[in-house]
Tab-separated table of C-alpha atoms in Angstrom:
chain	number	residue	atom	x	y	z
A	1	MET	CA	4.183	-23.584	63.111
A	2	ARG	CA	0.747	-22.565	65.394
A	3	ARG	CA	2.781	-19.902	66.578
A	4	LEU	CA	4.394	-18.040	63.593
A	5	VAL	CA	0.832	-17.561	62.007
A	6	HIS	CA	0.210	-15.621	65.589
A	7	ASP	CA	3.574	-14.481	65.567
A	8	LEU	CA	2.803	-12.863	61.259
A	9	LEU	CA	0.244	-10.708	62.657
A	10	PRO	CA	1.503	-8.553	66.286
A	11	PRO	CA	-1.395	-6.652	66.910
A	12	GLU	CA	0.289	-3.391	65.683
A	13	VAL	CA	-0.767	-4.530	62.048
A	14	CYS	CA	-4.496	-2.771	63.107
A	15	SER	CA	-3.554	0.377	63.906
A	16	LEU	CA	-5.631	3.454	61.632
A	17	LEU	CA	-3.710	4.824	59.085
A	18	ASN	CA	-4.314	8.906	59.530
A	19	PRO	CA	-6.461	10.414	56.363
A	20	ALA	CA	-5.352	13.629	57.443
A	21	ALA	CA	-1.620	12.850	57.031
A	22	ILE	CA	0.460	13.443	55.299
A	23	TYR	CA	3.077	9.828	53.014
A	24	ALA	CA	6.179	10.382	51.678
A	25	ASN	CA	7.358	9.228	48.516
A	26	ASN	CA	10.902	10.942	49.812
A	27	GLU	CA	12.845	12.425	52.507
A	28	ILE	CA	12.142	16.494	52.585
A	29	SER	CA	12.410	18.293	55.459
A	30	LEU	CA	10.396	21.891	55.574
A	31	ARG	CA	13.055	24.060	57.405
A	32	ASP	CA	15.289	23.563	53.768
A	33	VAL	CA	11.868	25.020	52.470
A	34	GLU	CA	10.981	28.402	51.250
A	35	VAL	CA	9.071	28.614	48.627
A	36	TYR	CA	6.149	27.573	48.586
A	37	GLY	CA	4.103	27.186	45.334
A	38	PHE	CA	0.626	25.913	44.018
A	39	ASP	CA	-2.011	25.430	42.136
A	40	TYR	CA	-5.666	26.611	42.080
A	41	ASP	CA	-8.343	24.352	40.646
A	42	TYR	CA	-8.399	20.056	43.403
A	43	THR	CA	-5.420	22.554	45.391
A	44	LEU	CA	-6.285	25.371	46.692
A	45	ALA	CA	-9.568	25.634	45.316
A	46	GLN	CA	-11.405	21.249	46.141
A	47	TYR	CA	-14.641	20.998	45.098
A	48	ALA	CA	-17.568	18.776	45.767
A	49	ASP	CA	-18.311	16.293	43.755
A	50	ALA	CA	-22.166	17.621	43.343
A	51	LEU	CA	-19.722	19.797	40.474
A	52	HIS	CA	-19.711	16.325	37.966
A	53	PRO	CA	-22.975	16.242	36.689
A	54	GLU	CA	-23.498	19.292	36.511
A	55	ILE	CA	-20.361	18.954	33.500
A	56	PHE	CA	-21.288	15.564	31.966
A	57	SER	CA	-24.699	17.143	31.822
A	58	ALA	CA	-23.553	19.716	29.396
A	59	ALA	CA	-20.868	18.293	27.341
A	60	ARG	CA	-23.006	16.187	26.818
A	61	ASP	CA	-25.914	18.259	25.399
A	62	ILE	CA	-23.490	19.469	23.784
A	63	LEU	CA	-22.417	16.403	21.993
A	64	ILE	CA	-26.507	16.232	20.802
A	65	GLU	CA	-26.565	19.874	19.701
A	66	HIS	CA	-24.071	20.513	18.545
A	67	TYR	CA	-21.922	17.391	17.206
A	68	LYS	CA	-25.557	15.842	16.615
A	69	TYR	CA	-25.487	12.544	17.804
A	70	PRO	CA	-28.513	10.704	18.785
A	71	GLU	CA	-31.268	12.394	21.217
A	72	GLY	CA	-30.768	8.457	22.611
A	73	ILE	CA	-28.044	9.985	24.606
A	74	ARG	CA	-29.918	11.979	26.891
A	75	LYS	CA	-31.906	9.740	28.956
A	76	TYR	CA	-27.732	8.486	30.744
A	77	ASP	CA	-27.251	10.654	34.253
A	78	TYR	CA	-23.900	10.406	35.911
A	79	ASP	CA	-23.044	7.552	37.726
A	80	PRO	CA	-20.638	8.476	39.944
A	81	SER	CA	-19.950	4.647	41.511
A	82	PHE	CA	-18.726	4.006	38.044
A	83	ALA	CA	-14.633	5.069	36.848
A	84	ILE	CA	-11.477	6.225	38.977
A	85	ARG	CA	-9.030	8.387	37.880
A	86	GLY	CA	-5.802	6.706	36.904
A	87	LEU	CA	-8.297	4.343	34.006
A	88	HIS	CA	-6.671	3.991	31.134
A	89	TYR	CA	-8.491	4.149	27.809
A	90	ASP	CA	-7.993	2.300	23.835
A	91	ILE	CA	-8.971	4.430	21.284
A	92	GLN	CA	-9.629	1.741	18.794
A	93	LYS	CA	-10.365	-0.669	20.687
A	94	SER	CA	-13.525	1.691	23.117
A	95	LEU	CA	-11.613	-0.756	25.743
A	96	LEU	CA	-11.814	0.860	29.556
A	97	MET	CA	-9.508	-1.073	31.669
A	98	LYS	CA	-7.372	-0.220	35.021
A	99	ILE	CA	-3.781	-1.365	34.622
A	100	ASP	CA	-0.585	-1.726	37.261
A	101	ALA	CA	2.906	-0.665	36.754
A	102	PHE	CA	4.549	-3.262	35.308
A	103	HIS	CA	1.421	-2.437	32.250
A	104	TYR	CA	-0.324	-5.398	33.081
A	105	VAL	CA	-4.407	-5.776	32.555
A	106	GLN	CA	-6.107	-6.538	35.918
A	107	LEU	CA	-8.492	-8.938	34.812
A	108	GLY	CA	-12.325	-8.257	35.695
A	109	THR	CA	-11.660	-3.870	34.971
A	110	ALA	CA	-12.409	-4.388	31.306
A	111	TYR	CA	-14.944	-2.341	29.678
A	112	ARG	CA	-16.601	-1.318	26.446
A	113	GLY	CA	-19.403	1.319	27.754
A	114	LEU	CA	-21.132	-0.012	30.807
A	115	GLN	CA	-20.563	-3.892	29.837
A	116	PRO	CA	-17.925	-5.156	32.176
A	117	VAL	CA	-16.017	-7.417	28.954
A	118	PRO	CA	-14.642	-11.334	29.738
A	119	ASP	CA	-11.801	-12.098	30.709
A	120	GLU	CA	-10.384	-14.577	28.054
A	121	GLU	CA	-11.300	-11.265	25.684
A	122	VAL	CA	-10.004	-8.460	26.877
A	123	ILE	CA	-6.864	-11.384	26.699
A	124	ASP	CA	-7.483	-11.896	23.204
A	125	LEU	CA	-7.446	-8.869	21.873
A	126	TYR	CA	-3.579	-8.262	22.953
A	127	GLY	CA	-3.071	-10.813	21.023
A	128	GLY	CA	-3.251	-13.723	24.342
A	129	THR	CA	-1.571	-11.632	26.715
A	130	GLN	CA	-2.814	-9.367	29.604
A	131	HIS	CA	0.803	-7.405	28.584
A	132	ILE	CA	-0.032	-3.862	27.597
A	133	PRO	CA	3.602	-3.236	25.255
A	134	LEU	CA	5.302	-0.050	25.639
A	135	TYR	CA	5.078	1.580	22.887
A	136	GLN	CA	1.087	1.556	22.966
A	137	MET	CA	1.346	3.401	27.377
A	138	SER	CA	0.715	6.119	28.207
A	139	GLY	CA	3.977	9.072	26.833
A	140	PHE	CA	5.444	11.638	29.580
A	141	TYR	CA	1.880	13.211	29.582
A	142	GLY	CA	-0.391	11.008	29.334
A	143	LYS	CA	-1.266	10.451	26.697
A	144	GLY	CA	0.039	7.706	23.964
A	145	PRO	CA	-0.455	6.329	20.071
A	146	SER	CA	-3.849	4.560	20.776
A	147	ILE	CA	-4.046	4.425	24.532
A	148	LYS	CA	-4.715	7.588	26.885
A	149	GLN	CA	-4.605	7.515	30.870
A	150	PHE	CA	-6.671	9.996	32.316
A	151	MET	CA	-5.335	11.249	34.868
A	152	ASP	CA	-7.093	14.522	36.412
A	153	ILE	CA	-10.191	14.362	38.895
A	154	PHE	CA	-11.541	16.320	36.322
A	155	SER	CA	-11.867	13.402	34.014
A	156	LEU	CA	-14.052	11.286	35.608
A	157	PRO	CA	-17.105	13.109	33.985
A	158	GLU	CA	-15.197	12.044	30.630
A	159	MET	CA	-15.481	8.976	31.344
A	160	ALA	CA	-18.514	8.568	33.065
A	161	LEU	CA	-20.317	9.723	29.431
A	162	LEU	CA	-17.671	8.694	26.711
A	163	SER	CA	-17.989	5.600	28.496
A	164	CYS	CA	-22.304	6.078	27.975
A	165	VAL	CA	-21.676	7.126	24.347
A	166	VAL	CA	-20.459	4.374	23.187
A	167	ASP	CA	-23.090	2.027	25.777
A	168	HIS	CA	-25.368	3.401	23.240
A	169	PHE	CA	-23.752	2.829	19.742
A	170	LEU	CA	-23.737	-1.085	20.962
A	171	GLY	CA	-26.659	-0.883	22.478
A	172	HIS	CA	-28.320	-0.272	19.018
A	173	SER	CA	-26.115	-1.657	17.098
A	174	LEU	CA	-24.699	1.615	15.462
A	175	GLU	CA	-21.139	2.106	13.790
A	176	PHE	CA	-19.022	3.961	14.606
A	177	ASP	CA	-15.694	5.188	14.160
A	178	GLN	CA	-14.425	4.397	17.798
A	179	ALA	CA	-11.611	7.749	16.961
A	180	HIS	CA	-14.711	10.102	15.897
A	181	LEU	CA	-16.131	9.698	19.211
A	182	TYR	CA	-13.902	10.048	21.560
A	183	LYS	CA	-12.205	12.794	19.875
A	184	ASP	CA	-15.779	14.227	20.577
A	185	VAL	CA	-16.742	13.355	23.393
A	186	THR	CA	-13.731	15.304	24.605
A	187	ASP	CA	-14.222	18.303	23.023
A	188	ALA	CA	-17.198	17.833	23.711
A	189	ILE	CA	-16.007	18.360	27.436
A	190	ARG	CA	-13.496	20.634	26.486
A	191	ASP	CA	-15.998	22.543	25.424
A	192	VAL	CA	-17.246	23.050	28.767
A	193	HIS	CA	-14.308	24.667	30.939
A	194	VAL	CA	-13.639	26.687	27.407
A	195	LYS	CA	-16.512	27.869	26.887
A	196	GLY	CA	-16.906	28.699	30.721
A	197	LEU	CA	-19.896	26.331	32.242
A	198	MET	CA	-17.829	25.355	35.054
A	199	TYR	CA	-16.389	29.173	36.518
A	200	GLN	CA	-20.012	30.144	36.347
A	201	TRP	CA	-22.159	27.516	38.009
A	202	ILE	CA	-18.995	27.547	40.744
A	203	GLU	CA	-18.977	31.601	41.226
A	204	ARG	CA	-23.027	31.487	40.795
A	205	ASP	CA	-22.522	29.007	44.049
A	206	MET	CA	-19.424	28.994	46.117
A	207	GLU	CA	-21.413	27.848	49.092
A	208	LYS	CA	-22.202	24.109	47.751
A	209	TYR	CA	-19.425	23.859	44.334
A	210	ILE	CA	-16.487	25.373	46.934
A	211	LEU	CA	-14.400	22.753	49.731
A	212	ARG	CA	-12.556	23.395	53.208
A	213	GLY	CA	-12.225	27.043	52.496
A	214	ASP	CA	-11.424	27.775	55.462
A	215	GLU	CA	-8.581	25.953	56.029
A	216	THR	CA	-6.362	27.188	52.774
A	217	PHE	CA	-6.673	30.080	54.360
A	218	ALA	CA	-5.106	28.389	57.204
A	219	VAL	CA	-2.732	26.980	56.065
A	220	LEU	CA	-1.472	30.270	53.584
A	221	SER	CA	-1.330	32.645	56.584
A	222	ARG	CA	1.088	30.022	58.538
A	223	LEU	CA	3.688	29.296	55.496
A	224	VAL	CA	2.896	33.665	55.330
A	225	ALA	CA	3.712	34.206	59.504
A	226	HIS	CA	6.914	31.735	59.275
A	227	GLY	CA	8.820	33.593	56.968
A	228	LYS	CA	7.790	31.802	53.894
A	229	GLN	CA	7.187	32.855	50.076
A	230	LEU	CA	4.092	32.315	48.264
A	231	PHE	CA	3.120	31.890	44.258
A	232	LEU	CA	-0.190	30.336	42.191
A	233	ILE	CA	0.515	29.139	38.510
A	234	THR	CA	-2.624	28.090	37.135
A	235	ASN	CA	-4.297	28.268	34.285
A	236	SER	CA	-7.368	29.221	34.978
A	237	PRO	CA	-9.020	32.783	34.312
A	238	PHE	CA	-8.181	35.356	37.158
A	239	SER	CA	-11.264	36.898	36.586
A	240	PHE	CA	-12.941	33.130	38.556
A	241	VAL	CA	-9.467	32.470	40.513
A	242	ASP	CA	-10.633	36.083	42.797
A	243	LYS	CA	-13.431	35.757	43.145
A	244	GLY	CA	-12.583	31.921	44.609
A	245	MET	CA	-9.651	33.715	46.499
A	246	ARG	CA	-11.518	35.281	48.230
A	247	HIS	CA	-14.398	33.284	49.073
A	248	MET	CA	-12.353	31.819	50.472
A	249	VAL	CA	-9.359	34.322	52.024
A	250	GLY	CA	-10.953	37.103	51.988
A	251	PRO	CA	-10.659	40.757	49.170
A	252	ASP	CA	-6.817	41.007	50.311
A	253	TRP	CA	-5.932	37.822	48.755
A	254	ARG	CA	-3.104	38.627	46.697
A	255	HIS	CA	-0.593	39.896	50.261
A	256	LEU	CA	-0.020	35.911	50.805
A	257	PHE	CA	1.788	35.864	47.322
A	258	ASP	CA	4.578	37.400	45.682
A	259	VAL	CA	3.867	35.856	42.258
A	260	VAL	CA	1.053	34.956	40.569
A	261	ILE	CA	0.433	33.437	37.462
A	262	VAL	CA	-2.745	33.269	35.370
A	263	GLN	CA	-3.466	30.612	32.306
A	264	ALA	CA	-0.609	29.804	31.827
A	265	ASP	CA	-1.125	26.949	29.956
A	266	LYS	CA	0.567	24.222	31.440
A	267	PRO	CA	2.172	22.099	30.906
A	268	SER	CA	3.341	23.744	28.561
A	269	PHE	CA	4.305	25.890	30.795
A	270	PHE	CA	7.115	24.992	32.024
A	271	THR	CA	8.704	23.124	28.359
A	272	ASP	CA	7.427	26.204	25.768
A	273	ARG	CA	10.593	29.340	26.583
A	274	ARG	CA	9.005	31.197	23.731
A	275	LYS	CA	5.823	32.301	25.413
A	276	PRO	CA	6.521	35.821	28.155
A	277	PHE	CA	4.721	36.258	30.670
A	278	ARG	CA	1.983	39.567	30.147
A	279	LYS	CA	0.435	41.276	33.260
A	280	LEU	CA	-3.761	42.495	34.074
A	281	ASP	CA	-4.962	45.264	35.283
A	282	GLU	CA	-7.287	45.308	37.556
A	283	LYS	CA	-9.989	44.883	35.133
A	284	GLY	CA	-8.262	41.334	33.468
A	285	SER	CA	-7.026	43.661	30.679
A	286	LEU	CA	-4.022	42.690	29.461
A	287	HIS	CA	-1.077	45.449	28.975
A	288	TRP	CA	1.723	45.544	27.040
A	289	ASP	CA	4.676	46.264	28.586
A	290	ARG	CA	7.533	43.856	28.858
A	291	ILE	CA	8.366	41.999	32.267
A	292	THR	CA	11.928	42.169	33.904
A	293	ARG	CA	10.015	42.051	37.060
A	294	LEU	CA	7.798	39.928	38.804
A	295	GLU	CA	6.129	42.267	41.383
A	296	LYS	CA	4.201	41.298	44.409
A	297	GLY	CA	0.190	42.139	44.193
A	298	LYS	CA	0.480	41.911	40.815
A	299	ILE	CA	-1.209	39.558	38.730
A	300	TYR	CA	0.574	37.463	35.030
A	301	ARG	CA	-0.527	35.543	32.796
A	302	GLN	CA	1.135	32.733	30.335
A	303	GLY	CA	4.858	33.023	31.042
A	304	ASN	CA	7.064	30.180	30.878
A	305	LEU	CA	8.862	27.726	33.670
A	306	TYR	CA	12.807	29.570	32.717
A	307	ASP	CA	11.674	32.854	32.320
A	308	PHE	CA	9.831	32.590	35.230
A	309	LEU	CA	13.191	30.842	37.142
A	310	ARG	CA	15.498	33.951	35.998
A	311	LEU	CA	13.507	36.771	36.866
A	312	THR	CA	12.764	35.721	41.379
A	313	GLU	CA	15.469	32.836	40.964
A	314	TRP	CA	13.444	30.101	43.029
A	315	ARG	CA	15.796	27.081	41.990
A	316	GLY	CA	16.324	23.386	43.643
A	317	PRO	CA	14.592	21.971	45.826
A	318	ARG	CA	13.989	25.243	48.540
A	319	VAL	CA	10.328	24.774	46.304
A	320	LEU	CA	7.985	22.572	47.298
A	321	TYR	CA	5.463	23.240	44.435
A	322	PHE	CA	1.154	21.689	45.417
A	323	GLY	CA	-1.024	19.902	42.954
A	324	ASP	CA	-3.180	17.639	41.991
A	325	HIS	CA	-2.318	16.936	38.461
A	326	LEU	CA	0.750	13.672	37.904
A	327	TYR	CA	1.601	15.346	34.778
A	328	SER	CA	-0.064	18.871	34.093
A	329	ASP	CA	1.622	19.981	37.667
A	330	LEU	CA	4.604	17.774	38.290
A	331	ALA	CA	6.879	15.365	35.970
A	332	ASP	CA	8.780	18.435	35.032
A	333	LEU	CA	9.182	20.393	38.026
A	334	MET	CA	10.687	17.516	39.333
A	335	LEU	CA	12.494	15.552	37.007
A	336	ARG	CA	13.625	18.346	34.693
A	337	HIS	CA	14.106	21.686	37.957
A	338	GLY	CA	15.108	19.615	40.472
A	339	TRP	CA	10.983	21.108	42.523
A	340	ARG	CA	10.257	19.561	45.088
A	341	THR	CA	6.379	18.799	44.411
A	342	GLY	CA	3.529	17.716	47.097
A	343	ALA	CA	0.612	15.784	44.670
A	344	ILE	CA	-3.199	17.124	46.688
A	345	ILE	CA	-4.645	13.600	46.134
A	346	PRO	CA	-8.330	13.794	47.630
A	347	GLU	CA	-9.447	10.368	46.517
A	348	LEU	CA	-6.583	9.112	50.083
A	349	GLU	CA	-9.048	10.197	52.403
A	350	ARG	CA	-11.927	7.708	51.574
A	351	GLU	CA	-9.579	4.593	50.140
A	352	ILE	CA	-7.692	4.876	53.936
A	353	ARG	CA	-11.242	4.795	55.605
A	354	ILE	CA	-12.340	1.599	53.591
A	355	ILE	CA	-8.807	0.155	54.977
A	356	ASN	CA	-9.171	0.778	58.917
A	357	THR	CA	-12.646	-0.510	58.295
A	358	GLU	CA	-11.631	-4.326	56.543
A	359	GLN	CA	-7.675	-4.506	58.054
A	360	TYR	CA	-9.179	-6.080	61.534
A	361	MET	CA	-11.673	-7.554	59.465
A	362	HIS	CA	-8.842	-9.064	57.277
A	363	SER	CA	-6.536	-9.827	59.593
A	364	LEU	CA	-8.928	-12.054	61.435
A	365	THR	CA	-10.188	-13.823	58.718
A	366	TRP	CA	-5.672	-14.852	57.571
A	367	GLN	CA	-5.624	-15.768	60.748
A	368	GLN	CA	-8.483	-17.281	61.165
A	369	ALA	CA	-8.015	-19.547	58.117
A	370	LEU	CA	-4.220	-19.879	58.413
A	371	THR	CA	-4.615	-21.972	60.929
A	372	GLY	CA	-7.557	-23.349	60.571
A	373	LEU	CA	-5.176	-24.509	57.360
A	374	LEU	CA	-2.499	-25.647	58.923
A	375	GLU	CA	-4.316	-28.515	60.518
A	376	ARG	CA	-6.610	-29.437	57.737
A	377	MET	CA	-3.421	-30.805	56.527
A	378	GLN	CA	-1.957	-31.694	58.843
A	379	THR	CA	-3.876	-34.932	58.605
A	380	TYR	CA	-3.634	-35.197	54.700
A	381	GLN	CA	-0.840	-36.814	52.415
A	382	ASP	CA	1.818	-34.396	50.976
A	383	ALA	CA	-1.447	-34.266	47.497
A	384	GLU	CA	-4.261	-34.230	49.130
A	385	SER	CA	-2.589	-31.747	52.028
A	386	GLN	CA	-2.572	-30.114	47.711
A	387	GLN	CA	-5.575	-30.262	47.131
A	388	VAL	CA	-6.385	-28.943	50.018
A	389	LEU	CA	-4.313	-26.017	49.524
A	390	ALA	CA	-5.164	-24.717	46.234
A	391	ALA	CA	-9.589	-25.145	47.295
A	392	TRP	CA	-7.611	-22.323	50.554
A	393	MET	CA	-6.579	-20.812	47.579
A	394	LYS	CA	-9.449	-20.237	45.645
A	395	GLU	CA	-10.780	-18.686	48.756
A	396	ARG	CA	-8.067	-15.934	49.678
A	397	GLN	CA	-8.780	-15.082	45.488
A	398	GLU	CA	-12.743	-14.956	46.229
A	399	LEU	CA	-12.127	-12.743	49.378
A	400	ARG	CA	-9.898	-10.261	47.241
A	401	CYS	CA	-12.977	-9.667	44.084
A	402	VAL	CA	-15.304	-8.381	48.201
A	403	THR	CA	-12.071	-6.400	48.541
A	404	LYS	CA	-11.825	-4.977	45.240
A	405	ALA	CA	-16.200	-4.157	45.192
A	406	LEU	CA	-15.284	-2.283	48.832
A	407	PHE	CA	-13.305	0.203	46.682
A	408	ASN	CA	-15.084	0.402	43.299
A	409	ALA	CA	-17.142	-2.464	42.507
A	410	GLN	CA	-15.978	-2.114	38.797
A	411	PHE	CA	-12.087	-1.075	38.795
A	412	GLY	CA	-11.539	-1.115	42.854
A	413	SER	CA	-9.016	1.283	44.558
A	414	ILE	CA	-6.883	3.771	42.116
A	415	PHE	CA	-3.673	2.938	44.010
A	416	ARG	CA	-3.428	-1.518	43.316
A	417	THR	CA	-4.447	-3.959	41.994
A	418	PHE	CA	-5.075	-7.539	42.904
A	419	HIS	CA	-1.295	-7.683	44.021
A	420	ASN	CA	0.804	-4.878	42.697
A	421	PRO	CA	0.502	-0.928	42.619
A	422	THR	CA	-1.630	0.338	39.964
A	423	TYR	CA	-0.408	2.313	36.623
A	424	PHE	CA	-1.425	5.389	38.581
A	425	SER	CA	0.945	4.996	42.137
A	426	ARG	CA	3.995	3.919	39.607
A	427	ARG	CA	3.426	8.431	38.670
A	428	LEU	CA	2.925	8.854	42.061
A	429	VAL	CA	5.564	8.032	43.243
A	430	ARG	CA	7.664	8.875	40.174
A	431	PHE	CA	6.448	12.636	40.439
A	432	SER	CA	6.352	12.657	44.153
A	433	ASP	CA	8.554	13.378	47.315
A	434	LEU	CA	5.181	13.632	49.658
A	435	TYR	CA	0.928	13.091	48.594
A	436	MET	CA	-2.081	13.665	50.775
A	437	ALA	CA	-5.257	14.640	50.790
A	438	SER	CA	-5.997	17.805	50.756
A	439	LEU	CA	-3.033	20.749	51.569
A	440	SER	CA	-5.206	21.507	55.276
A	441	CYS	CA	-3.207	18.268	56.148
A	442	LEU	CA	-0.215	20.726	56.692
A	443	LEU	CA	-1.758	22.253	59.398
A	444	ASN	CA	-0.832	18.736	61.609
A	445	TYR	CA	2.991	18.602	60.721
A	446	ARG	CA	5.269	22.476	61.791
A	447	VAL	CA	7.098	23.889	59.400
A	448	ASP	CA	10.376	22.933	60.519
A	449	PHE	CA	9.039	18.643	59.950
A	450	THR	CA	11.036	16.140	58.290
A	451	PHE	CA	9.683	14.140	56.522
A	452	TYR	CA	10.478	10.231	55.738
A	453	PRO	CA	9.688	7.597	53.126
A	454	ARG	CA	8.726	4.207	55.097
A	455	ARG	CA	11.609	1.402	54.278
A	456	THR	CA	9.977	-0.774	52.181
A	457	PRO	CA	11.998	-4.100	52.402
A	458	LEU	CA	13.153	-5.254	49.410
A	459	GLN	CA	11.772	-9.000	47.640
A	460	HIS	CA	15.015	-9.926	48.401
A	461	GLU	CA	15.517	-8.770	52.128
A	462	ALA	CA	11.214	-8.980	52.983
A	463	PRO	CA	10.567	-12.437	55.529
A	464	LEU	CA	8.559	-15.292	54.042
A	465	TRP	CA	4.341	-13.945	53.502
A	466	MET	CA	1.985	-16.056	54.537
A	467	ASP	CA	1.855	-17.696	50.606
A	468	GLN	CA	5.302	-18.010	51.143
A	469	LEU	CA	4.137	-20.322	53.926
A	470	CYS	CA	2.086	-21.886	52.275
A	471	THR	CA	3.399	-23.232	49.199
A	472	GLY	CA	6.472	-24.399	50.037
A	473	CYS	CA	9.075	-22.193	50.064
A	474	MET	CA	9.781	-23.309	53.347
A	475	LYS	CA	11.092	-26.644	51.658
A	476	THR	CA	13.132	-24.879	49.705
A	477	PRO	CA	17.194	-25.903	50.662
A	478	PHE	CA	19.647	-23.772	52.270
A	479	LEU	CA	22.432	-23.038	49.974
A	480	GLY	CA	24.753	-25.586	52.608
A	481	ASP	CA	22.364	-28.662	50.796
A	482	MET	CA	22.831	-26.695	46.784
A	483	ALA	CA	26.726	-27.310	47.380
A	484	HIS	CA	25.661	-30.199	45.296
A	485	ILE	CA	24.451	-28.284	42.293
A	486	ARG	CA	26.923	-26.690	42.164
C-alpha cells in the first residue's frame, strides 16, 4: 500500500501547464482549415481590465441620473475581485451563484447582494435540494425564464453593479421588484455600449486599453502569408473597429481580410435570414445597391449567415471561427453549420498560473497526508479506522475551500466546482473545438498542426483514485466472488 501511494503521484504529475498553449476539445488539423474568421472585441482586440471600472461607474451614474435610483448607490466602486464569468443569476431570488455541469449549485458560492447566503437557505429556496431544474436554467443563448447566465467578459461589471444595487436596497430595507431592478441594471449597462461611451474611452487612449496589438498583427500576417483567407464578423461599428485595427495592424489592415462585416447583430446574424447586407463607404454612409458579392477591401453592415454562405461558399470544417462568447459567437456555427470554432478565454492564463503554483504543493500534501493516514489506520480496528478516515476527509474538504479562494474568494475557479466542471466548462466543451487565452497562442504552432484532445478515461476505465482507496473500494469483491449473488 505504501508503494502504491507513491506510485499514484509520479514526478511527471507536477509538470507545469503552459498558459500560451492551445487546448483541444475535439481533434482538428489546421492543414484542413482554409478560411479563418474572427470576432473583434476580446478576440482580435484584447482589452485591459481598466475598462471595467469605467463601465461600472458610467452605468451606476445612469441608474441614478436617468432611472432615479437612490443617490447612496454612488458610494459603491467596482471590485474586480468579486465576480467571475459564467455565473448564474436567479432574478426572482436576487441570487448570484455558481452552478456545475449537472445543474447543482456549488454550496458556498451563492450571494445576495454582496453577502453570502447560507447553504441551508439556498437548499430551502430550491425545495430542499441544490439542484436547479432544467426548465429554469439558461436556454440556448444563456437566458432562461427566470435565470440568466453571464457569459461574456463585459458582464463582469454588470454582475458587480447588480450586486451593489441589491446590497444597497437590502441594507436600507427598501422594497423593490427583483425583475425591475434586474432590467434597469441590464439596460444601464447596455446604454454604456449603445451610447458609445465605451468606444470613446478606448479611442481616446488605445495604448491604455488595447493589449497584444502587435501579436494580433503577427497572427493575421502569418495566416495570409500561408495563403489563408480571413474574414471579420463583429457587432461593433466600423469607425470603432477601423481605429482599433489601425492602432494594432496599420492603415492597410483591410487588405488582410477578404470580407469585413460590422454591426452584424450576433447572435441573430446566424439565425435570421431577413436582414440583407448593406455596403458602407469610407465615411460610414450606407449604400442602397443590392449586394450580389462580398468584395475584398469593402465594408458591409448587418446581413445574415445564410447569405454569407451563399456568397462566399465558405462551408463546413474548412472554416475556423474565433470568438470570446460561447453563445453569441460559436454555438450556432458549430451545431448548425459545421464550422470549426475556437474560444478565446483570457481568464485561462491566470487560472493556469494558479494551478502551476499550487500543483506541486498539493501533490506533496496528498502524498504525505495519505501516507500518514495509512500509518495511523494500521494501529486501529475497522471502526476506529473509519473515524480516522472521517477526520482526514474533513481536512481535505478544508483544503478544497482554501484552493477555491486562490482563484476567487467568493466563487472559485471559472472552470471547476469542488467535484465537477462548471456549467461554463460544459458549454465550453460543447461549443468549441479549441480554446486558448489569446489569439497569440496560434504563433506557437505550425499552420498545419493537428490538435488532439487529451484522452480522458471514462469512470469505468480509470484506475482507482485515492478516495476510492481510502473508502473501502479495494474491499469490493471481484466478479468471481459475486457469483452467489447472481
